DNA sequence: CTGTTAGCGCTTTCAA
DNA sequence: TTGAAAGCGCTAACAG
């Protein structure tokens, strides 16, 4: 009894109409404009619906022009705890509007982004929330023009007319590197997955700004270690090998997210490198477990659930009559814990005089 | 150019047919049975498709009887790292079959399960993968009878004809408690979110079996602390308060997942309770960061990505001609690390003689 | 190999 | 208020 009747095939409006002794359109009215139907008739129809085991056919409704009730989201990796929580925020906001969320992960591959975008378009989704890998926004702008609302996630709208929900990544990168500079680090490795994805590029930009502000030369201080995407198995081992092979060896590693920081912590531990005394490590996101790591992770906090919620909110708003596209900007915060400390040997090089 | 043409409205098969100078059905054939169309014609049609900016209309296809290309999954909490990875496994497997995944979280509320099930049914999804909160499987069985394939996740099929992918939770609970008993613990608190959800109930069952095997009385050894669902804010604080108030105080806390274990570790630390010396803590899942926690977490490993992948695989298989429903069982493993040790005061009570 | 036609289940005019 | 009829975009069944 939990989900309609059992056993018998489920019927459509036609069967319901027959069972209730009314016409199809009355049934439709009960569904879409209940107030227009006599209470008694309505009751009879509703009874018939559960008797017949009626389930609305979304495809048919959509074909007739009803707005779809599924929304798509495309992120870099839904299994990353950061995105997982962002997505959860979306899901909950969408649930309020009786919408479902399709989750797609690109693993930072442009081709996968394209593929999912196409599939979502074919599904006729109500809209898409995208954290793009692809640099050019043309495809998304075009999609939007064709009537599929697009909300950018962690990507500024630039000159486009799209909605966007972002966190100030330039500021985040700056905060992180300021902290490391203040501790005395002069060789800092940024461990990232892409130098093209805007949010990540912005953090690098902020990092350089911080270095410049300190009167140093960004290229002398900042190194970039680029890892392969989430799918690669030994990505952290390779990244740490790379990190340790740099000369002079960096004294701090700034990871592009906390999950990566965990990977780096693990590989450093395996190699017997003490954190933070031999190597400071920073994360990014401040996920729940960051404070319980060994050592507790210094990181940059950014909102997650709230970010997804806001993105979904904007997306839903686009259905409304006249709606101005807008950009929302959240602010990150530096969270200092135990995984960073002054470098062992101060100065640019080991003092040799 | 990335996603079809720009600016102009997108056309359907009709427009494509016109543009290519062929009939609608030829276009349809190019789409569905390419081999039946002359190569030259096909090319012309394909050109027309991109010229017109053709995007297949999924709703119409579905209405005509094509199998849907979206699958639903309902889990307890998609933002929990365990489920996030399970879901990612599903997503990747489904992508191979050109399917999309809708993710739904119940937060352990039966009513939300019902709601999502209904919505997915209305969407006409290809099938659903469900980690149910609801005890009775009737609703799912009925859904399955009505032609919507159902795969149970982390739930045994019992006497039903459903497919299921599970991990041996009785074994998992047993392994965990055996370990604690061997260390000498005689008061063990299980921190859980539900005593009804089968996977969690099974672990409790395994725990009791382990105690019985050791010649002890389960009710003397095992306490249950039930937390509210994922949405509640101070759940861990409250749970730990509860834990510490028990008399005699348990010497070990067995948490129902690693995320919960992190919460418990944090709250214990806040209260100045040393882990493991004053309180042993175990998790469940062995997520990536478990080994980097402070202290490194003793836990029970279970597959995640693989679990989701397998579930999606079974679901897709149901589309095939004659397919036997089957149950897949994975095995968990005990992973001993640093968050457990012998209790400070051996014996049932503080020795007082 | 290509063109014509009917209809999936629903909503929505319109007339009663 | 309710009932009859048309058609959303696509596909499958035929006839050419």
mmCIF file with all atom_site columns, N, CA and C in Angstrom, chain A residues 5-6 8 10 56 58 63 69 77-78 88 91 98 101-105 107 116 119 121-123 142 145-146 266 269 288-289 291-292 294, chain B residues 5-6 8 10 56 58 63 69 77-78 88 91 98 101-103 105 107 115-116 119 121-123 142 145-146 266 269 288-289 291-294:
data_model
loop_
_atom_site.group_PDB
_atom_site.id
_atom_site.type_symbol
_atom_site.label_atom_id
_atom_site.label_alt_id
_atom_site.label_comp_id
_atom_site.label_asym_id
_atom_site.label_entity_id
_atom_site.label_seq_id
_atom_site.pdbx_PDB_ins_code
_atom_site.Cartn_x
_atom_site.Cartn_y
_atom_site.Cartn_z
_atom_site.occupancy
_atom_site.B_iso_or_equiv
_atom_site.pdbx_formal_charge
_atom_site.auth_seq_id
_atom_site.auth_comp_id
_atom_site.auth_asym_id
_atom_site.auth_atom_id
_atom_site.pdbx_PDB_model_num
ATOM 1   N N  . UNK A 1 5   ? -1.165 1.012  -5.617  1.00 0.00 ? 5   UNK A N  1
ATOM 2   C CA . UNK A 1 5   ? -1.687 -0.355 -5.556  1.00 0.00 ? 5   UNK A CA 1
ATOM 3   C C  . UNK A 1 5   ? -0.617 -1.347 -5.971  1.00 0.00 ? 5   UNK A C  1
ATOM 4   N N  . UNK A 1 6   ? -0.912 -2.577 -5.788  1.00 0.00 ? 6   UNK A N  1
ATOM 5   C CA . UNK A 1 6   ? 0.109  -3.586 -6.074  1.00 0.00 ? 6   UNK A CA 1
ATOM 6   C C  . UNK A 1 6   ? -0.394 -4.572 -7.120  1.00 0.00 ? 6   UNK A C  1
ATOM 7   N N  . UNK A 1 8   ? -1.508 -5.144 -10.065 1.00 0.00 ? 8   UNK A N  1
ATOM 8   C CA . UNK A 1 8   ? -2.093 -4.733 -11.335 1.00 0.00 ? 8   UNK A CA 1
ATOM 9   C C  . UNK A 1 8   ? -1.223 -3.709 -12.034 1.00 0.00 ? 8   UNK A C  1
ATOM 10  N N  . UNK A 1 10  ? -0.251 -0.308 -13.770 1.00 0.00 ? 10  UNK A N  1
ATOM 11  C CA . UNK A 1 10  ? -0.668 1.034  -13.401 1.00 0.00 ? 10  UNK A CA 1
ATOM 12  C C  . UNK A 1 10  ? -1.323 1.754  -14.569 1.00 0.00 ? 10  UNK A C  1
ATOM 13  N N  . UNK A 1 56  ? 1.867  9.927  -12.270 1.00 0.00 ? 56  UNK A N  1
ATOM 14  C CA . UNK A 1 56  ? 1.997  10.928 -13.317 1.00 0.00 ? 56  UNK A CA 1
ATOM 15  C C  . UNK A 1 56  ? 3.138  10.604 -14.255 1.00 0.00 ? 56  UNK A C  1
ATOM 16  N N  . UNK A 1 58  ? 5.889  11.933 -16.252 1.00 0.00 ? 58  UNK A N  1
ATOM 17  C CA . UNK A 1 58  ? 6.683  13.143 -16.423 1.00 0.00 ? 58  UNK A CA 1
ATOM 18  C C  . UNK A 1 58  ? 7.018  13.421 -17.877 1.00 0.00 ? 58  UNK A C  1
ATOM 19  N N  . UNK A 1 63  ? 6.520  16.911 -22.469 1.00 0.00 ? 63  UNK A N  1
ATOM 20  C CA . UNK A 1 63  ? 6.299  17.055 -23.908 1.00 0.00 ? 63  UNK A CA 1
ATOM 21  C C  . UNK A 1 63  ? 5.206  18.090 -24.172 1.00 0.00 ? 63  UNK A C  1
ATOM 22  N N  . UNK A 1 69  ? 11.289 18.748 -14.002 1.00 0.00 ? 69  UNK A N  1
ATOM 23  C CA . UNK A 1 69  ? 11.609 18.849 -12.591 1.00 0.00 ? 69  UNK A CA 1
ATOM 24  C C  . UNK A 1 69  ? 12.935 18.184 -12.278 1.00 0.00 ? 69  UNK A C  1
ATOM 25  N N  . UNK A 1 77  ? 34.400 16.583 -9.400  1.00 0.00 ? 77  UNK A N  1
ATOM 26  C CA . UNK A 1 77  ? 34.421 15.238 -8.835  1.00 0.00 ? 77  UNK A CA 1
ATOM 27  C C  . UNK A 1 77  ? 33.446 15.149 -7.673  1.00 0.00 ? 77  UNK A C  1
ATOM 28  N N  . UNK A 1 78  ? 32.322 14.535 -7.922  1.00 0.00 ? 78  UNK A N  1
ATOM 29  C CA . UNK A 1 78  ? 31.273 14.504 -6.896  1.00 0.00 ? 78  UNK A CA 1
ATOM 30  C C  . UNK A 1 78  ? 31.679 13.693 -5.678  1.00 0.00 ? 78  UNK A C  1
ATOM 31  N N  . UNK A 1 88  ? 24.986 18.468 -2.004  1.00 0.00 ? 88  UNK A N  1
ATOM 32  C CA . UNK A 1 88  ? 23.928 18.206 -1.041  1.00 0.00 ? 88  UNK A CA 1
ATOM 33  C C  . UNK A 1 88  ? 23.114 19.474 -0.789  1.00 0.00 ? 88  UNK A C  1
ATOM 34  N N  . UNK A 1 91  ? 20.794 19.760 -3.641  1.00 0.00 ? 91  UNK A N  1
ATOM 35  C CA . UNK A 1 91  ? 19.726 18.778 -3.554  1.00 0.00 ? 91  UNK A CA 1
ATOM 36  C C  . UNK A 1 91  ? 18.628 19.260 -2.616  1.00 0.00 ? 91  UNK A C  1
ATOM 37  N N  . UNK A 1 98  ? 10.422 20.668 -5.361  1.00 0.00 ? 98  UNK A N  1
ATOM 38  C CA . UNK A 1 98  ? 10.057 19.388 -5.953  1.00 0.00 ? 98  UNK A CA 1
ATOM 39  C C  . UNK A 1 98  ? 10.877 19.018 -7.172  1.00 0.00 ? 98  UNK A C  1
ATOM 40  N N  . UNK A 1 101 ? 17.968 16.184 -8.663  1.00 0.00 ? 101 UNK A N  1
ATOM 41  C CA . UNK A 1 101 ? 19.277 16.633 -9.135  1.00 0.00 ? 101 UNK A CA 1
ATOM 42  C C  . UNK A 1 101 ? 20.076 15.492 -9.761  1.00 0.00 ? 101 UNK A C  1
ATOM 43  N N  . UNK A 1 102 ? 20.525 15.720 -10.970 1.00 0.00 ? 102 UNK A N  1
ATOM 44  C CA . UNK A 1 102 ? 21.423 14.770 -11.629 1.00 0.00 ? 102 UNK A CA 1
ATOM 45  C C  . UNK A 1 102 ? 22.846 15.235 -11.381 1.00 0.00 ? 102 UNK A C  1
ATOM 46  N N  . UNK A 1 103 ? 23.690 14.341 -10.907 1.00 0.00 ? 103 UNK A N  1
ATOM 47  C CA . UNK A 1 103 ? 25.063 14.717 -10.599 1.00 0.00 ? 103 UNK A CA 1
ATOM 48  C C  . UNK A 1 103 ? 26.035 14.145 -11.621 1.00 0.00 ? 103 UNK A C  1
ATOM 49  N N  . UNK A 1 104 ? 26.894 14.991 -12.153 1.00 0.00 ? 104 UNK A N  1
ATOM 50  C CA . UNK A 1 104 ? 27.862 14.557 -13.153 1.00 0.00 ? 104 UNK A CA 1
ATOM 51  C C  . UNK A 1 104 ? 29.261 15.010 -12.770 1.00 0.00 ? 104 UNK A C  1
ATOM 52  N N  . UNK A 1 105 ? 30.235 14.127 -12.910 1.00 0.00 ? 105 UNK A N  1
ATOM 53  C CA . UNK A 1 105 ? 31.622 14.475 -12.597 1.00 0.00 ? 105 UNK A CA 1
ATOM 54  C C  . UNK A 1 105 ? 32.466 14.470 -13.857 1.00 0.00 ? 105 UNK A C  1
ATOM 55  N N  . UNK A 1 107 ? 35.925 14.925 -13.803 1.00 0.00 ? 107 UNK A N  1
ATOM 56  C CA . UNK A 1 107 ? 37.327 14.588 -13.562 1.00 0.00 ? 107 UNK A CA 1
ATOM 57  C C  . UNK A 1 107 ? 38.236 15.541 -14.326 1.00 0.00 ? 107 UNK A C  1
ATOM 58  N N  . UNK A 1 116 ? 28.313 15.482 -20.872 1.00 0.00 ? 116 UNK A N  1
ATOM 59  C CA . UNK A 1 116 ? 27.226 15.588 -19.898 1.00 0.00 ? 116 UNK A CA 1
ATOM 60  C C  . UNK A 1 116 ? 26.288 16.737 -20.236 1.00 0.00 ? 116 UNK A C  1
ATOM 61  N N  . UNK A 1 119 ? 23.951 15.535 -22.810 1.00 0.00 ? 119 UNK A N  1
ATOM 62  C CA . UNK A 1 119 ? 22.952 14.600 -22.281 1.00 0.00 ? 119 UNK A CA 1
ATOM 63  C C  . UNK A 1 119 ? 21.881 15.328 -21.473 1.00 0.00 ? 119 UNK A C  1
ATOM 64  N N  . UNK A 1 121 ? 21.009 18.354 -21.791 1.00 0.00 ? 121 UNK A N  1
ATOM 65  C CA . UNK A 1 121 ? 20.215 19.123 -22.729 1.00 0.00 ? 121 UNK A CA 1
ATOM 66  C C  . UNK A 1 121 ? 19.154 18.207 -23.357 1.00 0.00 ? 121 UNK A C  1
ATOM 67  N N  . UNK A 1 122 ? 19.567 17.035 -23.752 1.00 0.00 ? 122 UNK A N  1
ATOM 68  C CA . UNK A 1 122 ? 18.609 16.094 -24.347 1.00 0.00 ? 122 UNK A CA 1
ATOM 69  C C  . UNK A 1 122 ? 17.500 15.727 -23.378 1.00 0.00 ? 122 UNK A C  1
ATOM 70  N N  . UNK A 1 123 ? 17.855 15.661 -22.111 1.00 0.00 ? 123 UNK A N  1
ATOM 71  C CA . UNK A 1 123 ? 16.837 15.345 -21.109 1.00 0.00 ? 123 UNK A CA 1
ATOM 72  C C  . UNK A 1 123 ? 15.860 16.491 -20.917 1.00 0.00 ? 123 UNK A C  1
ATOM 73  N N  . UNK A 1 142 ? 25.457 29.798 -24.959 1.00 0.00 ? 142 UNK A N  1
ATOM 74  C CA . UNK A 1 142 ? 24.556 29.346 -26.005 1.00 0.00 ? 142 UNK A CA 1
ATOM 75  C C  . UNK A 1 142 ? 23.423 28.500 -25.426 1.00 0.00 ? 142 UNK A C  1
ATOM 76  N N  . UNK A 1 145 ? 20.985 30.739 -23.865 1.00 0.00 ? 145 UNK A N  1
ATOM 77  C CA . UNK A 1 145 ? 20.171 31.424 -24.872 1.00 0.00 ? 145 UNK A CA 1
ATOM 78  C C  . UNK A 1 145 ? 19.075 30.518 -25.402 1.00 0.00 ? 145 UNK A C  1
ATOM 79  N N  . UNK A 1 146 ? 19.389 29.247 -25.448 1.00 0.00 ? 146 UNK A N  1
ATOM 80  C CA . UNK A 1 146 ? 18.406 28.300 -25.962 1.00 0.00 ? 146 UNK A CA 1
ATOM 81  C C  . UNK A 1 146 ? 17.353 27.946 -24.930 1.00 0.00 ? 146 UNK A C  1
ATOM 82  N N  . UNK A 1 266 ? 49.958 11.875 3.862   1.00 0.00 ? 266 UNK A N  1
ATOM 83  C CA . UNK A 1 266 ? 50.238 10.443 3.908   1.00 0.00 ? 266 UNK A CA 1
ATOM 84  C C  . UNK A 1 266 ? 51.571 10.112 3.240   1.00 0.00 ? 266 UNK A C  1
ATOM 85  N N  . UNK A 1 269 ? 54.509 11.262 5.233   1.00 0.00 ? 269 UNK A N  1
ATOM 86  C CA . UNK A 1 269 ? 54.726 10.384 6.390   1.00 0.00 ? 269 UNK A CA 1
ATOM 87  C C  . UNK A 1 269 ? 55.422 9.105  5.944   1.00 0.00 ? 269 UNK A C  1
ATOM 88  N N  . UNK A 1 288 ? 35.245 18.880 7.358   1.00 0.00 ? 288 UNK A N  1
ATOM 89  C CA . UNK A 1 288 ? 35.039 18.542 8.762   1.00 0.00 ? 288 UNK A CA 1
ATOM 90  C C  . UNK A 1 288 ? 36.211 17.861 9.448   1.00 0.00 ? 288 UNK A C  1
ATOM 91  N N  . UNK A 1 289 ? 36.885 17.003 8.730   1.00 0.00 ? 289 UNK A N  1
ATOM 92  C CA . UNK A 1 289 ? 37.937 16.248 9.409   1.00 0.00 ? 289 UNK A CA 1
ATOM 93  C C  . UNK A 1 289 ? 39.261 17.008 9.491   1.00 0.00 ? 289 UNK A C  1
ATOM 94  N N  . UNK A 1 291 ? 40.339 19.419 11.158  1.00 0.00 ? 291 UNK A N  1
ATOM 95  C CA . UNK A 1 291 ? 40.830 19.737 12.503  1.00 0.00 ? 291 UNK A CA 1
ATOM 96  C C  . UNK A 1 291 ? 41.286 18.495 13.259  1.00 0.00 ? 291 UNK A C  1
ATOM 97  N N  . UNK A 1 292 ? 40.930 17.321 12.759  1.00 0.00 ? 292 UNK A N  1
ATOM 98  C CA . UNK A 1 292 ? 41.274 16.084 13.474  1.00 0.00 ? 292 UNK A CA 1
ATOM 99  C C  . UNK A 1 292 ? 42.415 15.328 12.820  1.00 0.00 ? 292 UNK A C  1
ATOM 100 N N  . UNK A 1 294 ? 46.344 14.616 11.650  1.00 0.00 ? 294 UNK A N  1
ATOM 101 C CA . UNK A 1 294 ? 47.605 14.656 12.379  1.00 0.00 ? 294 UNK A CA 1
ATOM 102 C C  . UNK A 1 294 ? 48.711 15.067 11.430  1.00 0.00 ? 294 UNK A C  1
ATOM 103 N N  . UNK B 2 5   ? 24.678 24.942 -32.881 1.00 0.00 ? 5   UNK B N  1
ATOM 104 C CA . UNK B 2 5   ? 24.700 26.310 -33.415 1.00 0.00 ? 5   UNK B CA 1
ATOM 105 C C  . UNK B 2 5   ? 24.306 27.294 -32.342 1.00 0.00 ? 5   UNK B C  1
ATOM 106 N N  . UNK B 2 6   ? 24.465 28.538 -32.664 1.00 0.00 ? 6   UNK B N  1
ATOM 107 C CA . UNK B 2 6   ? 24.200 29.545 -31.643 1.00 0.00 ? 6   UNK B CA 1
ATOM 108 C C  . UNK B 2 6   ? 23.123 30.517 -32.120 1.00 0.00 ? 6   UNK B C  1
ATOM 109 N N  . UNK B 2 8   ? 20.179 31.009 -33.159 1.00 0.00 ? 8   UNK B N  1
ATOM 110 C CA . UNK B 2 8   ? 18.895 30.569 -33.709 1.00 0.00 ? 8   UNK B CA 1
ATOM 111 C C  . UNK B 2 8   ? 18.233 29.525 -32.807 1.00 0.00 ? 8   UNK B C  1
ATOM 112 N N  . UNK B 2 10  ? 16.581 26.100 -31.710 1.00 0.00 ? 10  UNK B N  1
ATOM 113 C CA . UNK B 2 10  ? 16.960 24.759 -32.120 1.00 0.00 ? 10  UNK B CA 1
ATOM 114 C C  . UNK B 2 10  ? 15.787 24.008 -32.735 1.00 0.00 ? 10  UNK B C  1
ATOM 115 N N  . UNK B 2 56  ? 18.336 15.922 -29.473 1.00 0.00 ? 56  UNK B N  1
ATOM 116 C CA . UNK B 2 56  ? 17.301 14.913 -29.278 1.00 0.00 ? 56  UNK B CA 1
ATOM 117 C C  . UNK B 2 56  ? 16.405 15.252 -28.110 1.00 0.00 ? 56  UNK B C  1
ATOM 118 N N  . UNK B 2 58  ? 14.535 13.945 -25.283 1.00 0.00 ? 58  UNK B N  1
ATOM 119 C CA . UNK B 2 58  ? 14.410 12.739 -24.472 1.00 0.00 ? 58  UNK B CA 1
ATOM 120 C C  . UNK B 2 58  ? 12.986 12.430 -24.073 1.00 0.00 ? 58  UNK B C  1
ATOM 121 N N  . UNK B 2 63  ? 8.443  8.868  -24.346 1.00 0.00 ? 63  UNK B N  1
ATOM 122 C CA . UNK B 2 63  ? 7.010  8.701  -24.511 1.00 0.00 ? 63  UNK B CA 1
ATOM 123 C C  . UNK B 2 63  ? 6.710  7.646  -25.573 1.00 0.00 ? 63  UNK B C  1
ATOM 124 N N  . UNK B 2 69  ? 17.106 7.214  -19.927 1.00 0.00 ? 69  UNK B N  1
ATOM 125 C CA . UNK B 2 69  ? 18.543 7.135  -19.670 1.00 0.00 ? 69  UNK B CA 1
ATOM 126 C C  . UNK B 2 69  ? 18.894 7.802  -18.355 1.00 0.00 ? 69  UNK B C  1
ATOM 127 N N  . UNK B 2 77  ? 22.659 9.665  2.937   1.00 0.00 ? 77  UNK B N  1
ATOM 128 C CA . UNK B 2 77  ? 23.200 11.018 2.911   1.00 0.00 ? 77  UNK B CA 1
ATOM 129 C C  . UNK B 2 77  ? 24.322 11.106 1.891   1.00 0.00 ? 77  UNK B C  1
ATOM 130 N N  . UNK B 2 78  ? 24.025 11.702 0.777   1.00 0.00 ? 78  UNK B N  1
ATOM 131 C CA . UNK B 2 78  ? 25.003 11.729 -0.318  1.00 0.00 ? 78  UNK B CA 1
ATOM 132 C C  . UNK B 2 78  ? 26.230 12.561 0.032   1.00 0.00 ? 78  UNK B C  1
ATOM 133 N N  . UNK B 2 88  ? 29.653 7.771  -6.771  1.00 0.00 ? 88  UNK B N  1
ATOM 134 C CA . UNK B 2 88  ? 30.569 8.025  -7.871  1.00 0.00 ? 88  UNK B CA 1
ATOM 135 C C  . UNK B 2 88  ? 30.808 6.760  -8.681  1.00 0.00 ? 88  UNK B C  1
ATOM 136 N N  . UNK B 2 91  ? 27.852 6.400  -10.876 1.00 0.00 ? 91  UNK B N  1
ATOM 137 C CA . UNK B 2 91  ? 27.884 7.377  -11.961 1.00 0.00 ? 91  UNK B CA 1
ATOM 138 C C  . UNK B 2 91  ? 28.784 6.892  -13.097 1.00 0.00 ? 91  UNK B C  1
ATOM 139 N N  . UNK B 2 98  ? 25.716 5.387  -21.125 1.00 0.00 ? 98  UNK B N  1
ATOM 140 C CA . UNK B 2 98  ? 25.104 6.654  -21.475 1.00 0.00 ? 98  UNK B CA 1
ATOM 141 C C  . UNK B 2 98  ? 23.908 7.012  -20.609 1.00 0.00 ? 98  UNK B C  1
ATOM 142 N N  . UNK B 2 101 ? 22.683 9.893  -13.509 1.00 0.00 ? 101 UNK B N  1
ATOM 143 C CA . UNK B 2 101 ? 22.277 9.468  -12.184 1.00 0.00 ? 101 UNK B CA 1
ATOM 144 C C  . UNK B 2 101 ? 21.674 10.608 -11.370 1.00 0.00 ? 101 UNK B C  1
ATOM 145 N N  . UNK B 2 102 ? 20.474 10.375 -10.878 1.00 0.00 ? 102 UNK B N  1
ATOM 146 C CA . UNK B 2 102 ? 19.843 11.328 -9.960  1.00 0.00 ? 102 UNK B CA 1
ATOM 147 C C  . UNK B 2 102 ? 20.159 10.870 -8.543  1.00 0.00 ? 102 UNK B C  1
ATOM 148 N N  . UNK B 2 103 ? 20.657 11.788 -7.731  1.00 0.00 ? 103 UNK B N  1
ATOM 149 C CA . UNK B 2 103 ? 21.031 11.425 -6.369  1.00 0.00 ? 103 UNK B CA 1
ATOM 150 C C  . UNK B 2 103 ? 20.049 12.001 -5.354  1.00 0.00 ? 103 UNK B C  1
ATOM 151 N N  . UNK B 2 105 ? 18.950 12.037 -1.110  1.00 0.00 ? 105 UNK B N  1
ATOM 152 C CA . UNK B 2 105 ? 19.332 11.703 0.262   1.00 0.00 ? 105 UNK B CA 1
ATOM 153 C C  . UNK B 2 105 ? 18.117 11.715 1.169   1.00 0.00 ? 105 UNK B C  1
ATOM 154 N N  . UNK B 2 107 ? 18.307 11.305 4.638   1.00 0.00 ? 107 UNK B N  1
ATOM 155 C CA . UNK B 2 107 ? 18.614 11.652 6.021   1.00 0.00 ? 107 UNK B CA 1
ATOM 156 C C  . UNK B 2 107 ? 17.902 10.714 6.987   1.00 0.00 ? 107 UNK B C  1
ATOM 157 N N  . UNK B 2 115 ? 8.884  9.935  -0.775  1.00 0.00 ? 115 UNK B N  1
ATOM 158 C CA . UNK B 2 115 ? 8.755  11.078 -1.664  1.00 0.00 ? 115 UNK B CA 1
ATOM 159 C C  . UNK B 2 115 ? 9.645  10.931 -2.908  1.00 0.00 ? 115 UNK B C  1
ATOM 160 N N  . UNK B 2 116 ? 10.914 10.614 -2.670  1.00 0.00 ? 116 UNK B N  1
ATOM 161 C CA . UNK B 2 116 ? 11.840 10.496 -3.793  1.00 0.00 ? 116 UNK B CA 1
ATOM 162 C C  . UNK B 2 116 ? 11.468 9.331  -4.703  1.00 0.00 ? 116 UNK B C  1
ATOM 163 N N  . UNK B 2 119 ? 8.785  10.480 -6.930  1.00 0.00 ? 119 UNK B N  1
ATOM 164 C CA . UNK B 2 119 ? 9.264  11.406 -7.958  1.00 0.00 ? 119 UNK B CA 1
ATOM 165 C C  . UNK B 2 119 ? 10.035 10.677 -9.054  1.00 0.00 ? 119 UNK B C  1
ATOM 166 N N  . UNK B 2 121 ? 9.708  7.649  -9.877  1.00 0.00 ? 121 UNK B N  1
ATOM 167 C CA . UNK B 2 121 ? 8.741  6.855  -10.623 1.00 0.00 ? 121 UNK B CA 1
ATOM 168 C C  . UNK B 2 121 ? 8.058  7.737  -11.668 1.00 0.00 ? 121 UNK B C  1
ATOM 169 N N  . UNK B 2 122 ? 7.686  8.917  -11.264 1.00 0.00 ? 122 UNK B N  1
ATOM 170 C CA . UNK B 2 122 ? 7.028  9.830  -12.202 1.00 0.00 ? 122 UNK B CA 1
ATOM 171 C C  . UNK B 2 122 ? 7.949  10.209 -13.356 1.00 0.00 ? 122 UNK B C  1
ATOM 172 N N  . UNK B 2 123 ? 9.232  10.294 -13.054 1.00 0.00 ? 123 UNK B N  1
ATOM 173 C CA . UNK B 2 123 ? 10.188 10.611 -14.115 1.00 0.00 ? 123 UNK B CA 1
ATOM 174 C C  . UNK B 2 123 ? 10.347 9.456  -15.091 1.00 0.00 ? 123 UNK B C  1
ATOM 175 N N  . UNK B 2 142 ? 6.855  -3.799 -5.199  1.00 0.00 ? 142 UNK B N  1
ATOM 176 C CA . UNK B 2 142 ? 5.758  -3.371 -6.062  1.00 0.00 ? 142 UNK B CA 1
ATOM 177 C C  . UNK B 2 142 ? 6.275  -2.528 -7.221  1.00 0.00 ? 142 UNK B C  1
ATOM 178 N N  . UNK B 2 145 ? 7.766  -4.769 -9.689  1.00 0.00 ? 145 UNK B N  1
ATOM 179 C CA . UNK B 2 145 ? 6.726  -5.470 -10.446 1.00 0.00 ? 145 UNK B CA 1
ATOM 180 C C  . UNK B 2 145 ? 6.140  -4.588 -11.532 1.00 0.00 ? 145 UNK B C  1
ATOM 181 N N  . UNK B 2 146 ? 6.102  -3.319 -11.236 1.00 0.00 ? 146 UNK B N  1
ATOM 182 C CA . UNK B 2 146 ? 5.532  -2.384 -12.201 1.00 0.00 ? 146 UNK B CA 1
ATOM 183 C C  . UNK B 2 146 ? 6.514  -2.023 -13.301 1.00 0.00 ? 146 UNK B C  1
ATOM 184 N N  . UNK B 2 266 ? 36.555 14.626 17.864  1.00 0.00 ? 266 UNK B N  1
ATOM 185 C CA . UNK B 2 266 ? 36.598 16.066 18.134  1.00 0.00 ? 266 UNK B CA 1
ATOM 186 C C  . UNK B 2 266 ? 35.985 16.388 19.494  1.00 0.00 ? 266 UNK B C  1
ATOM 187 N N  . UNK B 2 269 ? 38.115 15.301 22.346  1.00 0.00 ? 269 UNK B N  1
ATOM 188 C CA . UNK B 2 269 ? 39.265 16.188 22.500  1.00 0.00 ? 269 UNK B CA 1
ATOM 189 C C  . UNK B 2 269 ? 38.841 17.466 23.215  1.00 0.00 ? 269 UNK B C  1
ATOM 190 N N  . UNK B 2 288 ? 39.451 7.516  3.089   1.00 0.00 ? 288 UNK B N  1
ATOM 191 C CA . UNK B 2 288 ? 40.841 7.882  2.809   1.00 0.00 ? 288 UNK B CA 1
ATOM 192 C C  . UNK B 2 288 ? 41.579 8.567  3.948   1.00 0.00 ? 288 UNK B C  1
ATOM 193 N N  . UNK B 2 289 ? 40.885 9.436  4.638   1.00 0.00 ? 289 UNK B N  1
ATOM 194 C CA . UNK B 2 289 ? 41.607 10.195 5.650   1.00 0.00 ? 289 UNK B CA 1
ATOM 195 C C  . UNK B 2 289 ? 41.750 9.455  6.981   1.00 0.00 ? 289 UNK B C  1
ATOM 196 N N  . UNK B 2 291 ? 43.476 7.071  8.008   1.00 0.00 ? 291 UNK B N  1
ATOM 197 C CA . UNK B 2 291 ? 44.842 6.769  8.440   1.00 0.00 ? 291 UNK B CA 1
ATOM 198 C C  . UNK B 2 291 ? 45.611 8.018  8.849   1.00 0.00 ? 291 UNK B C  1
ATOM 199 N N  . UNK B 2 292 ? 45.092 9.190  8.483   1.00 0.00 ? 292 UNK B N  1
ATOM 200 C CA . UNK B 2 292 ? 45.813 10.425 8.794   1.00 0.00 ? 292 UNK B CA 1
ATOM 201 C C  . UNK B 2 292 ? 45.197 11.185 9.960   1.00 0.00 ? 292 UNK B C  1
ATOM 202 N N  . UNK B 2 293 ? 44.222 10.585 10.593  1.00 0.00 ? 293 UNK B N  1
ATOM 203 C CA . UNK B 2 293 ? 43.615 11.250 11.741  1.00 0.00 ? 293 UNK B CA 1
ATOM 204 C C  . UNK B 2 293 ? 44.532 11.143 12.947  1.00 0.00 ? 293 UNK B C  1
ATOM 205 N N  . UNK B 2 294 ? 44.190 11.922 13.948  1.00 0.00 ? 294 UNK B N  1
ATOM 206 C CA . UNK B 2 294 ? 44.976 11.892 15.165  1.00 0.00 ? 294 UNK B CA 1
ATOM 207 C C  . UNK B 2 294 ? 44.068 11.483 16.321  1.00 0.00 ? 294 UNK B C  1
#
